[in-house]
Structures are given as structure tokens and as C-alpha cells.
PDB file of C-alpha atoms in Angstrom:
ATOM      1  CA  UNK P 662       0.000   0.000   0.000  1.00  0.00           C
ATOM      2  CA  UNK P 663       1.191   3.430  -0.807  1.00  0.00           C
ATOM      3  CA  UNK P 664       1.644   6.063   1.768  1.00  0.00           C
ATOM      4  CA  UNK P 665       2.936   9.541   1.660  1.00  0.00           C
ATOM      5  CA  UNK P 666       6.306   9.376   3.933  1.00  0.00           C
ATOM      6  CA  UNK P 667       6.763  13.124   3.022  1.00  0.00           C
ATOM      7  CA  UNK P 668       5.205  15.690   1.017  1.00  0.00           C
ATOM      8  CA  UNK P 669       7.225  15.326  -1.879  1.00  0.00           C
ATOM      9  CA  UNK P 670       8.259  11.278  -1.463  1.00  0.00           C
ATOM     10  CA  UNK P 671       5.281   8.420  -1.996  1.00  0.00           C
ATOM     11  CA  UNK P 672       6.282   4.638  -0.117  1.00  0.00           C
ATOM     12  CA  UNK P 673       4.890   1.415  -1.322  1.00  0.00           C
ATOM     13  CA  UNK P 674       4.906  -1.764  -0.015  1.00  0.00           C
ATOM     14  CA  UNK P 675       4.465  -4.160  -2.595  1.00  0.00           C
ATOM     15  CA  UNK P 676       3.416  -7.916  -2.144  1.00  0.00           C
ATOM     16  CA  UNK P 677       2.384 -10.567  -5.107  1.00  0.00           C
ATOM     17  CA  UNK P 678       0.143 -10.829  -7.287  1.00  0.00           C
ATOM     18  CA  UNK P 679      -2.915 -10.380  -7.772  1.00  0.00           C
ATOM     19  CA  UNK P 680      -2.530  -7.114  -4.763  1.00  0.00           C
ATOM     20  CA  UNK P 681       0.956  -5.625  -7.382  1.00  0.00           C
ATOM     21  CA  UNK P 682      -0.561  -5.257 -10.459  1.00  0.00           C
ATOM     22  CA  UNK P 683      -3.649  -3.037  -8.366  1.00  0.00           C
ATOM     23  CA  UNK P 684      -1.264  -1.029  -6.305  1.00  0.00           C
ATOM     24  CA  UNK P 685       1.018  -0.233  -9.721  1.00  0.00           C
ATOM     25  CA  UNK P 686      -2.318   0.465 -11.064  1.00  0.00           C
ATOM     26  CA  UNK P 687      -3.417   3.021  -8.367  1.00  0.00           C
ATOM     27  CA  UNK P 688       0.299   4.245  -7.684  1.00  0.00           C
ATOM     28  CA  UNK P 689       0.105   5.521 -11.328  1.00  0.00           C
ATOM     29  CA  UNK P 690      -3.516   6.591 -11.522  1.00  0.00           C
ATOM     30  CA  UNK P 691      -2.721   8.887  -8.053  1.00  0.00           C
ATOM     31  CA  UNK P 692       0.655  10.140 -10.042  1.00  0.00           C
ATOM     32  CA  UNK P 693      -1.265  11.021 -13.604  1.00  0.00           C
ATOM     33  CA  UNK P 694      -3.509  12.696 -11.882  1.00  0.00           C
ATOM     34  CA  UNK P 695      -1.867  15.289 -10.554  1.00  0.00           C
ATOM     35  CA  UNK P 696      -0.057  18.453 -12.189  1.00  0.00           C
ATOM     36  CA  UNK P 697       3.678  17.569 -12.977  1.00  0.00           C
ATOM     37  CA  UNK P 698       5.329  20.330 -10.466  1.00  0.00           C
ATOM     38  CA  UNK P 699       3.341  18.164  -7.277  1.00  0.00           C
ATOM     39  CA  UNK P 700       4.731  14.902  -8.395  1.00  0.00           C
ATOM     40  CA  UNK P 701       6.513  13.138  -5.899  1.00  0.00           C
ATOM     41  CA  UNK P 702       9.202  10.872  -5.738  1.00  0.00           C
ATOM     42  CA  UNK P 703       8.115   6.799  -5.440  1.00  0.00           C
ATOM     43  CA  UNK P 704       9.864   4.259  -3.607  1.00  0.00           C
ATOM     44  CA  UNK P 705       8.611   0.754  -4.263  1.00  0.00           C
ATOM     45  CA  UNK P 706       9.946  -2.243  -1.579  1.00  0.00           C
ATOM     46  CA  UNK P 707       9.859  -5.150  -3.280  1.00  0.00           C
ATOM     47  CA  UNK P 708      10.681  -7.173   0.098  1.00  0.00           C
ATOM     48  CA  UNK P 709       7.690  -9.434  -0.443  1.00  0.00           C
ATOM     49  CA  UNK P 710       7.335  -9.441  -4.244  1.00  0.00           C
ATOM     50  CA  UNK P 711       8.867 -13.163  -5.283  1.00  0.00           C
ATOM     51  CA  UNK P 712       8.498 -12.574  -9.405  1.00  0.00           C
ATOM     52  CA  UNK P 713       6.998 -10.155 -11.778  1.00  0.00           C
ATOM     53  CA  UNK P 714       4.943 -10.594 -14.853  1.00  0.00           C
ATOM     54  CA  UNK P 715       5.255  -9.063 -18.345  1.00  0.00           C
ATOM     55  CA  UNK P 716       2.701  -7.086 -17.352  1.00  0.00           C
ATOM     56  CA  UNK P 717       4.017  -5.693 -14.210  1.00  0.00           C
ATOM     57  CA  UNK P 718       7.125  -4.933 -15.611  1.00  0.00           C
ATOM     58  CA  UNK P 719       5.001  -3.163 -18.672  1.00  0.00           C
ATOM     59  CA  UNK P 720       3.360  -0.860 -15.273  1.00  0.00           C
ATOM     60  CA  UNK P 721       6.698  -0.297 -13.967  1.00  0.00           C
ATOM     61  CA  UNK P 722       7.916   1.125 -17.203  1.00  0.00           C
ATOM     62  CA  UNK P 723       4.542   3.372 -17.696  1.00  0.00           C
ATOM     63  CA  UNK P 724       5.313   4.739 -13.878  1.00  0.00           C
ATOM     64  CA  UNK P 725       9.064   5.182 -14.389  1.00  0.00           C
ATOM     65  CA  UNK P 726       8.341   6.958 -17.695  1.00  0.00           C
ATOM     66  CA  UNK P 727       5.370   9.375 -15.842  1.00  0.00           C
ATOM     67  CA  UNK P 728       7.900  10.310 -12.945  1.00  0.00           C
ATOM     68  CA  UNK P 729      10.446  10.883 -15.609  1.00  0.00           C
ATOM     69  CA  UNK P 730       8.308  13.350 -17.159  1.00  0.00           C
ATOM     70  CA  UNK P 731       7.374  15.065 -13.751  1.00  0.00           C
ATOM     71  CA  UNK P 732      11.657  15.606 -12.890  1.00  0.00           C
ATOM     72  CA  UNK P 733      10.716  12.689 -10.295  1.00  0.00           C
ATOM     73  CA  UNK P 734      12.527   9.928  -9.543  1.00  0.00           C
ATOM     74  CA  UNK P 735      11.730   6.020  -8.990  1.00  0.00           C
ATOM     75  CA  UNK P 736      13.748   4.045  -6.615  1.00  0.00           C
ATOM     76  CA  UNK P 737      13.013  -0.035  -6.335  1.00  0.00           C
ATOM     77  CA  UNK P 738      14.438  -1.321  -2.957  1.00  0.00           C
ATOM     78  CA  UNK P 739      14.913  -4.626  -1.087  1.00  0.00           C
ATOM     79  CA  UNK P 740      14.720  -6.631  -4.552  1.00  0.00           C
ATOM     80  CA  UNK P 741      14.532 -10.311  -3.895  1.00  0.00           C
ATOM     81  CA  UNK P 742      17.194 -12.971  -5.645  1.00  0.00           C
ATOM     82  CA  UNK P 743      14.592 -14.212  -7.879  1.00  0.00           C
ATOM     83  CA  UNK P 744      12.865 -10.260  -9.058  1.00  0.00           C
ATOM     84  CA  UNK P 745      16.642  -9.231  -9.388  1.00  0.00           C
ATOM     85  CA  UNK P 746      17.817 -12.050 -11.516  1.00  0.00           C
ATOM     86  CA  UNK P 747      14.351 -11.150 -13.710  1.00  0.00           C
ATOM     87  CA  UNK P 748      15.958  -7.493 -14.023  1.00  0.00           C
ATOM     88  CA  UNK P 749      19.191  -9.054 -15.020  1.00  0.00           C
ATOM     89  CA  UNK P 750      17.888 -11.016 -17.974  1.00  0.00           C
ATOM     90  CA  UNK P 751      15.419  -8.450 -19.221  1.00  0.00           C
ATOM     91  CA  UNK P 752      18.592  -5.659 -19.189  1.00  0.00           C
ATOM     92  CA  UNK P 753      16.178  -3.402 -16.440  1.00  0.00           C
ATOM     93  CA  UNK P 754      18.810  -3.417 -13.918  1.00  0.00           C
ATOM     94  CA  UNK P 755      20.020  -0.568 -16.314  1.00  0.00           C
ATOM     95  CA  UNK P 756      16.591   1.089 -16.550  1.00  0.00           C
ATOM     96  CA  UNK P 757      15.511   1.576 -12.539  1.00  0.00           C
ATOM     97  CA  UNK P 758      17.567   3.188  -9.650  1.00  0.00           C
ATOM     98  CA  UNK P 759      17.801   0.567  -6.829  1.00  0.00           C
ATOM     99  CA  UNK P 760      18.131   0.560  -3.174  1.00  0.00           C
ATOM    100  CA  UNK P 761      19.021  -1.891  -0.689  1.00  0.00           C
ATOM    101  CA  UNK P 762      16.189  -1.172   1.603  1.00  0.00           C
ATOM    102  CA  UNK P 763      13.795   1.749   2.073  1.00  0.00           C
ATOM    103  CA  UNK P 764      15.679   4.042   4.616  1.00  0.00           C
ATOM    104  CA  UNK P 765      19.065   3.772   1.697  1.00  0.00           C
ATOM    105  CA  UNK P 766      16.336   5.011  -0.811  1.00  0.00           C
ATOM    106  CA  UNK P 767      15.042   7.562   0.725  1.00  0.00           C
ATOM    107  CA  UNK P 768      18.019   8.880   2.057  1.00  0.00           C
ATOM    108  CA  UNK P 769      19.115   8.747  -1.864  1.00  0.00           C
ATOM    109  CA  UNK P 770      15.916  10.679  -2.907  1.00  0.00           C
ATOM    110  CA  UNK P 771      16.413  13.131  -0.355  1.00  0.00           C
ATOM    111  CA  UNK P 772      20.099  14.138  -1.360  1.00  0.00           C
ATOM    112  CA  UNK P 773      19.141  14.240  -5.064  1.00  0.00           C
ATOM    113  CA  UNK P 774      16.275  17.014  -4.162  1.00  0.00           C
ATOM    114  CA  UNK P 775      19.261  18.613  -1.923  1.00  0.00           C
ATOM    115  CA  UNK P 776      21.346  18.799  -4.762  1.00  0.00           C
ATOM    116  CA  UNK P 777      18.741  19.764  -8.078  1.00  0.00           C
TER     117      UNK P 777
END
């Protein structure tokens, strides 16, 4: 479920299917729906996602891409063995910023709005 942990940063905690492919769905409708300049950063935790689907991977794209647009930034933290080696083979581990937990993410969204 996503939470606001600040005003400008947006938490999820993701779990499996069937409850990821809804909370990618309403993490993106809450992002598109509001002007660009009140965008905020996402952090996803992956902790208790064991594998994605085509189709998740296709939402994770759409949200990167929307952030992108808004100057925000994506972070994916506490990726499990078997989600990372799925990045790996698709070439994503290139695409998405990653964490090693949630506090290492947001202290790396926080120093990125410190700096820009």
C-alpha cells in the first residue's frame, strides 16, 4: 500500500500478485492525476514481491516513464534474488535506480532534491 512518507516522497509496499498489479495500477492513476510540479518521488519495496509478470514490468515502465516526465525519480528497494535475476535477464537493472532497503532510498531521494 502506498503512503505519503513526506510531502514530496510516496512509499509502497508491494506484495504478489494479484494485490501488485492493483497497487502499480493506483500508484500511477494517483501520479497522472496530478499536475507535474506536485509529483513526488516513489519508492517501491519489493521485500515481499517473489516474481513479476510481463505485465508488471510493462506498469513499472509506464510509472518510471510518468515520474520521468514530472523531474521525479523512482527508486526499487529490497529486490529479492529471484525479481533481481528477472531485471538481469530483461537488461532493467540498467533502466531503474535501486536501493538496498527503504531508509538507503530515501536517504538517496532526499540528497538528489538537496542537490537539483
Amino acid at each position: 500500500m502506498a503512503s505519503n512518507w513526506s510531502d514530496d516522497i510516496v512509499i509502497a509496499d508491494l506484495a504478489d500478485e494479484p494485490a501488485l498489479s492493483e497497487e502499480l495500477n493506483n500508484l500511477y492513476q494517483r501520479i497522472a492525476s496530478l499536475p507535474p510540479e506536485k509529483s513526488p518521488h516513489c519508492v517501491l519495496n519489493l521485500s515481499q514481491v517473489t516474481y513479476l509478470t510481463s505485465a508488471n514490468i510493462a506498469q513499472l515502465l509506464r510509472l518510471r516513464k510518468r515520474l520521468d516526465e514530472c523531474d521525479r525519480s523512482l527508486c526499487l528497494c529490497s529486490v529479492s534474488d529471484q525479481v533481481w535475476s528477472i531485471m538481469l535477464v530483461t537488461g532493467l537493472d540498467k533502466v531503474f535506480r535501486f536501493a538496498s532497503d527503504p531508509a538507503s532510498a530515501l536517504a538517496s531521494l532526499q540528497l538528489e532534491d538537496q542537490k537539483g
